[in-house]
Short mmCIF file of C-alpha atoms in Angstrom, two decimals:
data_model
loop_
_atom_site.label_atom_id
_atom_site.label_comp_id
_atom_site.label_asym_id
_atom_site.label_seq_id
_atom_site.Cartn_x
_atom_site.Cartn_y
_atom_site.Cartn_z
CA UNK A 1 -2.44 -23.65 27.54
CA UNK A 2 -3.96 -21.65 24.67
CA UNK A 3 -7.27 -22.97 23.39
CA UNK A 4 -9.32 -21.82 20.45
CA UNK A 5 -12.80 -22.16 19.02
CA UNK A 6 -13.53 -21.60 15.34
CA UNK A 7 -16.87 -19.89 14.77
CA UNK A 8 -19.02 -19.66 11.64
CA UNK A 9 -21.12 -16.56 12.25
CA UNK A 10 -24.14 -15.69 10.10
CA UNK A 11 -24.78 -12.14 8.98
CA UNK A 12 -27.59 -10.37 7.13
CA UNK A 13 -26.70 -7.48 4.86
CA UNK A 14 -28.89 -4.77 3.44
CA UNK A 15 -28.98 -5.80 -0.24
CA UNK A 16 -27.89 -8.38 -2.78
CA UNK A 17 -26.74 -6.92 -6.09
CA UNK A 18 -24.58 -7.79 -9.09
CA UNK A 19 -22.63 -5.20 -11.09
CA UNK A 20 -19.58 -4.93 -13.33
CA UNK A 21 -16.30 -5.00 -11.44
CA UNK A 22 -14.63 -1.65 -10.89
CA UNK A 23 -11.38 -0.67 -12.60
CA UNK A 24 -9.44 -1.18 -9.36
CA UNK A 25 -11.03 -4.58 -8.74
CA UNK A 26 -10.10 -5.70 -12.27
CA UNK A 27 -6.56 -4.36 -11.74
CA UNK A 28 -6.06 -6.55 -8.66
CA UNK A 29 -7.84 -9.50 -10.31
CA UNK A 30 -5.35 -9.37 -13.20
CA UNK A 31 -2.42 -9.25 -10.78
CA UNK A 32 -3.82 -12.18 -8.81
CA UNK A 33 -4.25 -14.28 -11.97
CA UNK A 34 -0.49 -13.99 -12.41
CA UNK A 35 0.07 -15.56 -8.97
CA UNK A 36 -2.04 -18.69 -9.43
CA UNK A 37 -2.34 -21.26 -7.99
CA UNK A 38 -1.41 -19.35 -4.79
CA UNK A 39 -3.28 -16.06 -5.03
CA UNK A 40 -3.01 -15.65 -1.23
CA UNK A 41 0.02 -13.48 -2.06
CA UNK A 42 -2.59 -10.72 -2.39
CA UNK A 43 -4.32 -11.29 0.95
CA UNK A 44 -3.78 -8.63 3.61
CA UNK A 45 -3.41 -9.24 7.36
CA UNK A 46 -3.77 -6.47 9.92
CA UNK A 47 -4.19 -6.32 13.69
CA UNK A 48 -5.00 -3.94 16.54
CA UNK A 49 -4.26 -4.15 20.25
CA UNK A 50 -7.26 -3.74 22.57
CA UNK A 51 -7.42 -2.46 26.17
CA UNK A 52 -8.94 -5.66 27.60
CA UNK A 53 -12.51 -4.47 28.02
CA UNK A 54 -15.78 -6.20 27.15
CA UNK A 55 -16.12 -9.80 26.02
CA UNK A 56 -15.22 -11.93 23.04
CA UNK A 57 -18.88 -11.90 22.02
CA UNK A 58 -18.82 -8.09 21.98
CA UNK A 59 -15.95 -8.21 19.54
CA UNK A 60 -17.56 -10.89 17.37
CA UNK A 61 -20.68 -8.72 17.19
CA UNK A 62 -18.51 -5.84 16.01
CA UNK A 63 -16.92 -8.04 13.34
CA UNK A 64 -20.39 -8.92 12.10
CA UNK A 65 -21.37 -5.25 12.03
CA UNK A 66 -18.31 -4.45 9.88
CA UNK A 67 -19.23 -7.14 7.37
CA UNK A 68 -22.79 -5.78 7.16
CA UNK A 69 -21.72 -2.13 6.83
CA UNK A 70 -19.11 -2.56 4.09
CA UNK A 71 -20.33 -4.27 0.94
CA UNK A 72 -16.78 -4.91 -0.28
CA UNK A 73 -16.35 -7.43 2.56
CA UNK A 74 -19.31 -9.51 1.38
CA UNK A 75 -18.61 -9.30 -2.35
CA UNK A 76 -17.62 -12.22 -4.55
CA UNK A 77 -16.21 -12.18 -8.08
CA UNK A 78 -16.79 -14.28 -11.18
CA UNK A 79 -16.63 -14.12 -14.95
CA UNK A 80 -19.88 -13.28 -16.72
CA UNK A 81 -21.06 -15.15 -19.82
CA UNK A 82 -19.24 -12.63 -22.02
CA UNK A 83 -15.99 -13.10 -20.06
CA UNK A 84 -16.16 -9.80 -18.19
CA UNK A 85 -15.47 -9.70 -14.44
CA UNK A 86 -18.50 -8.98 -12.24
CA UNK A 87 -18.90 -8.27 -8.53
CA UNK A 88 -21.74 -9.87 -6.60
CA UNK A 89 -22.73 -8.50 -3.19
CA UNK A 90 -24.46 -11.12 -1.02
CA UNK A 91 -27.04 -10.17 1.57
CA UNK A 92 -26.59 -13.24 3.78
CA UNK A 93 -23.82 -15.76 4.46
CA UNK A 94 -21.37 -16.67 7.24
CA UNK A 95 -17.92 -15.37 8.15
CA UNK A 96 -15.19 -17.23 10.00
CA UNK A 97 -13.62 -16.12 13.28
CA UNK A 98 -11.21 -17.86 15.66
CA UNK A 99 -11.38 -17.01 19.35
CA UNK A 100 -8.19 -17.92 21.23
CA UNK A 101 -8.29 -18.01 25.05
CA UNK A 102 -4.83 -17.52 26.57
CA UNK A 103 -3.38 -17.81 30.03
CA UNK A 104 -1.96 -14.54 31.41
CA UNK A 105 1.64 -15.65 30.75
CA UNK A 106 0.99 -16.56 27.09
CA UNK A 107 1.85 -14.23 24.22
CA UNK A 108 -1.10 -12.91 22.15
CA UNK A 109 1.30 -11.64 19.49
CA UNK A 110 2.75 -15.11 19.03
CA UNK A 111 -0.74 -16.52 18.49
CA UNK A 112 -1.42 -13.74 15.99
CA UNK A 113 1.77 -14.41 14.02
CA UNK A 114 1.00 -18.14 13.81
CA UNK A 115 -2.56 -17.37 12.68
CA UNK A 116 -1.27 -15.02 9.98
CA UNK A 117 1.10 -17.72 8.69
CA UNK A 118 -1.86 -20.11 8.38
CA UNK A 119 -3.96 -17.47 6.65
CA UNK A 120 -1.17 -16.86 4.14
CA UNK A 121 -1.54 -20.48 3.07
CA UNK A 122 -5.35 -20.53 3.14
CA UNK A 123 -6.39 -18.61 0.02
CA UNK A 124 -9.89 -17.27 -0.40
CA UNK A 125 -12.17 -18.50 -3.16
CA UNK A 126 -13.05 -15.19 -4.87
CA UNK A 127 -16.47 -16.55 -5.86
CA UNK A 128 -17.47 -17.32 -2.24
CA UNK A 129 -17.80 -14.23 -0.06
CA UNK A 130 -17.19 -12.92 2.49
CA UNK A 131 -13.49 -12.56 1.69
CA UNK A 132 -12.46 -11.83 5.28
CA UNK A 133 -11.59 -13.86 8.39
CA UNK A 134 -11.13 -12.64 11.97
CA UNK A 135 -9.00 -13.54 14.99
CA UNK A 136 -9.81 -12.64 18.61
CA UNK A 137 -7.40 -13.33 21.47
CA UNK A 138 -8.77 -13.28 25.00
CA UNK A 139 -6.90 -12.98 28.33
CA UNK A 140 -8.71 -12.99 31.68
CA UNK A 141 -12.06 -13.06 29.89
CA UNK A 142 -11.53 -9.91 27.79
CA UNK A 143 -10.23 -9.47 24.21
CA UNK A 144 -6.72 -7.99 24.07
CA UNK A 145 -6.03 -8.28 20.34
CA UNK A 146 -8.07 -8.48 17.15
CA UNK A 147 -6.82 -9.31 13.68
CA UNK A 148 -8.29 -9.85 10.26
CA UNK A 149 -7.13 -11.35 7.00
CA UNK A 150 -8.89 -9.98 3.92
CA UNK A 151 -8.54 -10.31 0.18
CA UNK A 152 -6.92 -7.44 -1.72
CA UNK A 153 -9.94 -7.62 -4.02
CA UNK A 154 -11.93 -6.22 -1.09
CA UNK A 155 -9.56 -3.64 0.38
CA UNK A 156 -6.49 -1.52 -0.19
CA UNK A 157 -4.15 -0.17 2.49
CA UNK A 158 -6.28 2.90 3.18
CA UNK A 159 -9.34 0.68 3.58
CA UNK A 160 -7.46 -1.64 5.95
CA UNK A 161 -6.58 1.29 8.18
CA UNK A 162 -10.14 2.59 8.07
CA UNK A 163 -11.41 -0.87 8.99
CA UNK A 164 -8.99 -1.20 11.92
CA UNK A 165 -9.92 2.24 13.27
CA UNK A 166 -13.62 1.48 12.96
CA UNK A 167 -13.26 -1.89 14.67
CA UNK A 168 -11.52 -0.19 17.60
CA UNK A 169 -14.21 2.52 17.90
CA UNK A 170 -17.11 0.08 17.65
CA UNK A 171 -15.61 -2.27 20.23
CA UNK A 172 -14.99 0.60 22.65
CA UNK A 173 -18.68 1.51 22.42
CA UNK A 174 -19.99 -2.06 22.60
CA UNK A 175 -17.76 -2.95 25.57
CA UNK A 176 -19.42 -0.28 27.74
CA UNK A 177 -22.93 -0.80 26.41
CA UNK A 178 -23.12 2.38 24.31
CA UNK A 179 -24.83 2.51 20.89
CA UNK A 180 -22.50 1.82 18.00
CA UNK A 181 -21.37 4.99 16.20
CA UNK A 182 -22.89 5.20 12.71
CA UNK A 183 -20.96 4.36 9.56
CA UNK A 184 -19.42 7.28 7.70
CA UNK A 185 -21.20 8.04 4.42
CA UNK A 186 -19.16 6.49 1.62
CA UNK A 187 -19.59 5.33 -1.95
CA UNK A 188 -19.85 1.55 -2.27
CA UNK A 189 -18.07 -0.40 -5.05
CA UNK A 190 -21.31 -1.03 -6.98
CA UNK A 191 -21.88 2.73 -7.20
CA UNK A 192 -18.21 3.21 -8.08
CA UNK A 193 -18.70 0.88 -11.05
CA UNK A 194 -21.74 2.91 -12.10
CA UNK A 195 -19.70 6.12 -11.96
CA UNK A 196 -16.97 4.56 -14.09
CA UNK A 197 -19.52 3.66 -16.76
CA UNK A 198 -21.03 7.17 -16.73
CA UNK A 199 -19.97 9.94 -19.15
CA UNK A 200 -17.87 11.51 -16.39
CA UNK A 201 -16.15 8.22 -15.64
CA UNK A 202 -15.43 7.50 -19.29
CA UNK A 203 -14.00 11.00 -19.72
CA UNK A 204 -11.65 10.43 -16.76
CA UNK A 205 -10.52 7.11 -18.22
CA UNK A 206 -9.91 8.69 -21.63
CA UNK A 207 -7.80 11.39 -19.98
CA UNK A 208 -5.82 8.75 -18.09
CA UNK A 209 -5.25 6.80 -21.30
CA UNK A 210 -3.80 9.90 -22.96
CA UNK A 211 -1.56 10.39 -19.92
CA UNK A 212 -0.31 6.80 -20.12
CA UNK A 213 0.33 7.22 -23.85
CA UNK A 214 2.55 10.27 -23.22
CA UNK A 215 4.41 8.51 -20.39
CA UNK A 216 5.07 5.42 -22.49
CA UNK A 217 6.31 7.50 -25.40
CA UNK A 218 8.90 9.24 -23.23
CA UNK A 219 9.94 6.44 -20.87
CA UNK A 220 13.47 5.03 -21.09
CA UNK A 221 13.44 1.57 -22.66
CA UNK A 222 14.99 0.15 -19.47
CA UNK A 223 16.86 1.34 -16.41
CA UNK A 224 18.76 -1.95 -16.02
CA UNK A 225 20.26 -3.32 -19.26
CA UNK A 226 20.47 -7.11 -19.22
CA UNK A 227 23.73 -8.26 -17.62
CA UNK A 228 22.97 -11.93 -18.14
CA UNK A 229 22.37 -14.33 -15.30
CA UNK A 230 19.57 -16.84 -14.61
CA UNK A 231 16.75 -16.94 -17.13
CA UNK A 232 14.10 -17.04 -14.42
CA UNK A 233 13.86 -14.07 -12.04
CA UNK A 234 15.68 -14.53 -8.73
CA UNK A 235 14.82 -11.77 -6.29
CA UNK A 236 16.38 -10.52 -3.09
CA UNK A 237 15.07 -8.08 -0.48
CA UNK A 238 16.81 -6.05 2.19
CA UNK A 239 15.49 -3.48 4.65
CA UNK A 240 17.27 -0.40 5.97
CA UNK A 241 16.18 1.00 9.33
CA UNK A 242 17.56 4.52 9.64
CA UNK A 243 17.26 7.35 12.15
CA UNK A 244 19.36 9.51 9.85
CA UNK A 245 16.80 9.25 7.04
CA UNK A 246 14.01 10.16 9.47
CA UNK A 247 15.98 13.26 10.54
CA UNK A 248 17.02 14.37 7.06
CA UNK A 249 13.75 13.96 5.15
CA UNK A 250 11.62 16.64 6.91
CA UNK A 251 14.51 19.13 6.72
CA UNK A 252 14.71 18.66 2.95
CA UNK A 253 10.93 18.75 2.56
CA UNK A 254 10.94 22.24 4.07
CA UNK A 255 13.92 23.43 2.06
CA UNK A 256 12.65 22.12 -1.25
CA UNK A 257 8.97 22.91 -0.53
CA UNK A 258 7.79 19.41 -1.42
CA UNK A 259 6.29 16.46 0.46
CA UNK A 260 8.47 14.06 2.41
CA UNK A 261 7.48 11.30 -0.02
CA UNK A 262 8.77 13.38 -2.93
CA UNK A 263 12.09 13.86 -1.11
CA UNK A 264 12.55 10.10 -0.93
CA UNK A 265 11.27 9.55 -4.47
CA UNK A 266 13.68 12.19 -5.83
CA UNK A 267 16.70 10.48 -4.30
CA UNK A 268 15.62 7.02 -5.49
CA UNK A 269 15.08 8.38 -9.01
CA UNK A 270 18.47 10.10 -9.01
CA UNK A 271 20.26 6.92 -7.99
CA UNK A 272 18.40 4.89 -10.63
CA UNK A 273 19.14 7.50 -13.31
CA UNK A 274 22.82 7.54 -12.44
CA UNK A 275 23.06 3.76 -12.71
CA UNK A 276 21.28 3.82 -16.06
CA UNK A 277 23.08 6.89 -17.40
CA UNK A 278 19.64 8.32 -18.18
CA UNK A 279 18.50 11.97 -17.97
CA UNK A 280 15.11 10.81 -16.72
CA UNK A 281 13.60 8.02 -14.67
CA UNK A 282 10.16 6.45 -15.06
CA UNK A 283 8.68 4.55 -12.11
CA UNK A 284 5.25 3.28 -11.16
CA UNK A 285 3.59 4.79 -8.12
CA UNK A 286 0.67 3.29 -6.22
CA UNK A 287 -2.18 5.74 -5.80
CA UNK A 288 -5.06 5.62 -3.34
CA UNK A 289 -7.55 7.26 -5.76
CA UNK A 290 -9.36 9.00 -2.88
CA UNK A 291 -9.33 12.66 -3.86
CA UNK A 292 -13.13 12.53 -4.31
CA UNK A 293 -14.76 13.23 -0.89
CA UNK A 294 -17.35 10.51 -1.57
CA UNK A 295 -14.67 7.79 -1.33
CA UNK A 296 -12.48 9.15 1.47
CA UNK A 297 -14.10 6.71 3.92
CA UNK A 298 -14.85 3.89 1.51
CA UNK A 299 -13.74 0.47 2.75
CA UNK A 300 -12.89 -1.12 -0.60
CA UNK A 301 -10.04 -1.57 -3.02
CA UNK A 302 -9.66 1.66 -5.01
CA UNK A 303 -5.91 1.73 -5.58
CA UNK A 304 -4.15 1.48 -8.93
CA UNK A 305 -0.67 2.15 -10.28
CA UNK A 306 0.40 5.17 -12.32
CA UNK A 307 3.65 5.90 -14.15
CA UNK A 308 5.64 9.05 -13.40
CA UNK A 309 8.64 10.35 -15.30
CA UNK A 310 11.10 12.51 -13.39
CA UNK A 311 13.53 14.72 -15.33
CA UNK A 312 16.90 14.54 -13.58
CA UNK A 313 18.84 17.26 -15.40
CA UNK A 314 19.98 20.48 -13.75
CA UNK A 315 22.47 21.37 -11.04
CA UNK A 316 20.05 21.98 -8.17
CA UNK A 317 18.46 18.96 -6.57
CA UNK A 318 15.60 21.09 -5.26
CA UNK A 319 14.62 21.81 -8.87
CA UNK A 320 14.52 18.07 -9.57
CA UNK A 321 12.38 17.59 -6.46
CA UNK A 322 9.90 20.28 -7.47
CA UNK A 323 9.61 18.79 -10.95
CA UNK A 324 9.03 15.43 -9.26
CA UNK A 325 6.22 16.93 -7.15
CA UNK A 326 4.54 18.37 -10.25
CA UNK A 327 4.94 15.05 -12.05
CA UNK A 328 3.45 13.13 -9.12
CA UNK A 329 0.50 15.50 -8.93
CA UNK A 330 -0.24 14.87 -12.63
CA UNK A 331 0.20 11.11 -12.18
CA UNK A 332 -2.17 10.84 -9.23
CA UNK A 333 -4.81 12.81 -11.16
CA UNK A 334 -4.89 9.97 -13.70
CA UNK A 335 -5.43 6.96 -11.47
CA UNK A 336 -8.81 5.92 -12.89
CA UNK A 337 -8.29 3.83 -16.03
CA UNK A 338 -9.32 0.59 -17.70
CA UNK A 339 -6.52 -1.86 -16.76
CA UNK A 340 -7.08 -4.10 -19.77
CA UNK A 341 -6.96 -1.16 -22.17
CA UNK A 342 -3.74 0.10 -20.56
CA UNK A 343 -2.19 -3.39 -20.76
CA UNK A 344 -2.82 -3.36 -24.51
CA UNK A 345 -1.39 0.15 -24.74
CA UNK A 346 1.80 -0.96 -22.98
CA UNK A 347 2.14 -4.02 -25.22
CA UNK A 348 1.84 -1.88 -28.37
CA UNK A 349 3.93 1.06 -27.16
CA UNK A 350 7.19 0.20 -28.94
CA UNK A 351 5.94 -2.29 -31.46
CA UNK A 352 5.87 -6.10 -31.44
CA UNK A 353 8.66 -7.69 -29.43
CA UNK A 354 9.96 -4.37 -28.03
CA UNK A 355 8.22 -3.92 -24.66
CA UNK A 356 8.51 -0.86 -22.48
CA UNK A 357 10.06 -1.79 -19.14
CA UNK A 358 7.97 -0.29 -16.33
CA UNK A 359 8.96 -2.77 -13.63
CA UNK A 360 10.28 -0.13 -11.23
CA UNK A 361 8.00 0.82 -8.34
CA UNK A 362 8.06 3.24 -5.42
CA UNK A 363 5.48 2.87 -2.65
CA UNK A 364 5.44 5.07 0.45
CA UNK A 365 2.95 3.42 2.82
CA UNK A 366 3.39 5.80 5.74
CA UNK A 367 0.24 7.41 7.07
CA UNK A 368 -0.15 11.08 6.22
CA UNK A 369 1.86 13.37 8.47
CA UNK A 370 2.05 17.17 8.57
CA UNK A 371 5.44 18.75 9.11
CA UNK A 372 5.98 20.55 12.43
CA UNK A 373 4.86 24.16 12.65
CA UNK A 374 7.38 26.92 13.14
CA UNK A 375 6.40 26.95 16.82
CA UNK A 376 7.82 23.45 17.15
CA UNK A 377 11.31 24.62 16.18
CA UNK A 378 13.05 25.63 12.98
CA UNK A 379 13.63 22.03 11.92
CA UNK A 380 17.41 22.42 11.54
CA UNK A 381 19.46 19.28 12.17
CA UNK A 382 23.22 19.46 12.62
CA UNK A 383 25.59 17.50 10.46
CA UNK A 384 27.04 15.95 13.59
CA UNK A 385 23.67 14.56 14.68
CA UNK A 386 22.99 13.22 11.19
CA UNK A 387 26.35 11.45 11.03
CA UNK A 388 25.89 10.10 14.55
CA UNK A 389 22.48 8.73 13.59
CA UNK A 390 24.02 6.94 10.59
CA UNK A 391 26.03 4.82 13.04
CA UNK A 392 22.74 3.27 14.20
CA UNK A 393 21.60 2.26 10.71
CA UNK A 394 20.92 -1.43 10.15
CA UNK A 395 20.58 -3.04 6.70
CA UNK A 396 19.56 -6.70 6.74
CA UNK A 397 17.82 -9.29 4.53
CA UNK A 398 14.02 -9.03 4.48
CA UNK A 399 11.16 -11.35 3.49
CA UNK A 400 9.30 -8.77 1.37
CA UNK A 401 8.81 -9.95 -2.21
CA UNK A 402 7.27 -8.42 -5.32
CA UNK A 403 7.27 -9.59 -8.93
CA UNK A 404 9.12 -6.53 -10.22
CA UNK A 405 12.65 -5.70 -11.31
CA UNK A 406 12.94 -3.01 -8.63
CA UNK A 407 10.46 -2.23 -5.82
CA UNK A 408 10.99 0.23 -2.96
CA UNK A 409 8.64 0.41 0.04
CA UNK A 410 8.88 3.10 2.73
CA UNK A 411 7.29 2.91 6.18
CA UNK A 412 7.75 4.40 9.65
CA UNK A 413 6.23 1.93 12.09
CA UNK A 414 8.90 2.71 14.70
CA UNK A 415 8.74 6.36 15.85
CA UNK A 416 11.87 8.31 14.97
CA UNK A 417 12.97 5.84 12.30
CA UNK A 418 12.25 5.33 8.60
CA UNK A 419 12.38 1.87 7.10
CA UNK A 420 13.20 1.49 3.41
CA UNK A 421 12.79 -1.96 1.84
CA UNK A 422 14.23 -2.77 -1.58
CA UNK A 423 13.33 -5.91 -3.52
CA UNK A 424 15.22 -6.43 -6.79
CA UNK A 425 15.84 -8.98 -9.50
CA UNK A 426 19.39 -10.38 -9.33
CA UNK A 427 19.83 -9.52 -13.00
CA UNK A 428 19.39 -5.86 -12.11
CA UNK A 429 20.94 -5.67 -8.63
CA UNK A 430 22.86 -8.39 -6.84
CA UNK A 431 22.26 -8.77 -3.08
CA UNK A 432 25.38 -6.73 -2.30
CA UNK A 433 24.19 -4.03 -4.72
CA UNK A 434 20.79 -3.96 -3.01
CA UNK A 435 22.52 -3.23 0.29
CA UNK A 436 24.73 -0.60 -1.36
CA UNK A 437 21.71 1.08 -2.98
CA UNK A 438 19.97 1.40 0.41
CA UNK A 439 23.08 2.90 1.98
CA UNK A 440 23.32 5.31 -0.97
CA UNK A 441 19.77 6.52 -0.29
CA UNK A 442 20.74 7.39 3.26
CA UNK A 443 24.11 8.88 2.30
CA UNK A 444 22.62 11.17 -0.34
CA UNK A 445 19.82 12.36 1.94
CA UNK A 446 22.32 13.17 4.70
CA UNK A 447 24.60 15.04 2.26
CA UNK A 448 21.68 17.08 0.96
CA UNK A 449 20.50 17.89 4.49
CA UNK A 450 24.00 18.96 5.53
CA UNK A 451 24.35 21.17 2.46
CA UNK A 452 20.92 22.70 3.04
CA UNK A 453 21.92 23.71 6.56
CA UNK A 454 25.30 25.07 5.45
CA UNK A 455 23.84 27.16 2.61
CA UNK A 456 20.70 28.54 4.23
CA UNK A 457 21.15 28.50 7.98
CA UNK A 458 18.11 27.64 10.14
CA UNK A 459 15.23 26.19 8.14
CA UNK A 460 11.96 28.09 7.85
CA UNK A 461 8.74 26.14 8.03
CA UNK A 462 6.86 26.00 4.73
CA UNK A 463 3.09 25.73 4.76
CA UNK A 464 1.53 22.81 2.93
CA UNK A 465 4.71 20.75 2.81
CA UNK A 466 3.23 17.56 4.23
CA UNK A 467 3.06 14.19 2.55
CA UNK A 468 0.99 15.37 -0.39
CA UNK A 469 2.37 12.70 -2.71
CA UNK A 470 1.66 9.75 -0.49
CA UNK A 471 1.28 6.44 -2.26
CA UNK A 472 -0.77 3.33 -1.49
CA UNK A 473 -0.77 -0.55 -1.32
#
């Protein structure tokens, strides 16, 4: 019978400091305020399997080391006397960890899922750091799984993955008695806030504001004219798991000389533009904001959202895709901005009472992948294999939910498959239309891949055609 002990573990950090919140922290704070009273919608759960070495105490020590190393994990948030949001790094407090001891026949993953459900309904108090909790499951005296739940104020998806990788490395060292590997040099959020207030940071924000202004001026008023229906949003999600998409996307990335993310984005934009009868499509992308080497290894929330407008005119889809790549490159270069200033800019874009509709999002959360080299094969995929793969496609309801009119998420957790999730407002797409839209994504990708093979013969590998336009959560 599974048993657990809840621990409150003290830690001692290296400094206590208060600073203005960063742009990305204020962006998430504003989103969370819209979800009250249940802001746990923006908490993130993640887990890693472990090889069953060492002890639970080894792993708890590693959890404590992570909290000490990364100031974002021991940062709280509050309004200052002037109403501005500030971050406060604490140098000492306690974090919570549950250690579950299981019999060999019991399922660690089941314990983890139940823990995650509880965490989803146990919101953090942003003013009381640390904003992270841990789970350790133990079988035969050794930890076999570790998980953490952390506030989105503290991390983004890149940071979550960095944290999971570091936890695994530190535990591997601790379990055999080796010294812990040092932390990678990385800018902390307090220093990020200082950069944003510097002349360089203000210049970057001014450039981003000008970019937003141009995007708002050219964006279609809406991609989904009101068809009536319930006054309050009613949303529906479905997920498509497709081998055919996973086969077609790298072929097209080589042919079109773009990233695999841009291939998917191009097709989504085309389908949206066709439905709207619009020669262009404006969506929001989520950007990691990690082009600066000083933040590549930063465990913190740095992500924001940027608009991108894709021109859909022309007869050749590869031309649309290359324009999309150029547009994405420009968008991601403008990810540092004042969220409150941009909110005012959006509200004033078309005049009082005439808002610009930017509630269409595309988020590719796959980890960066390089395309195969020429030595791995020419990348050609036959039409027969693509059509055969389509027979395996499954589209089913999904629990994913976002507060947008239209939100697409792409991942590839299962090797050889791509999963595309679409969440939409019923007033834009009914449930049956959500399913049809997902099938259309696959159908169009397969048609393009078949045509590429018929027109050009075996595909040639193109250097630098990896996932350069990867997005973030």
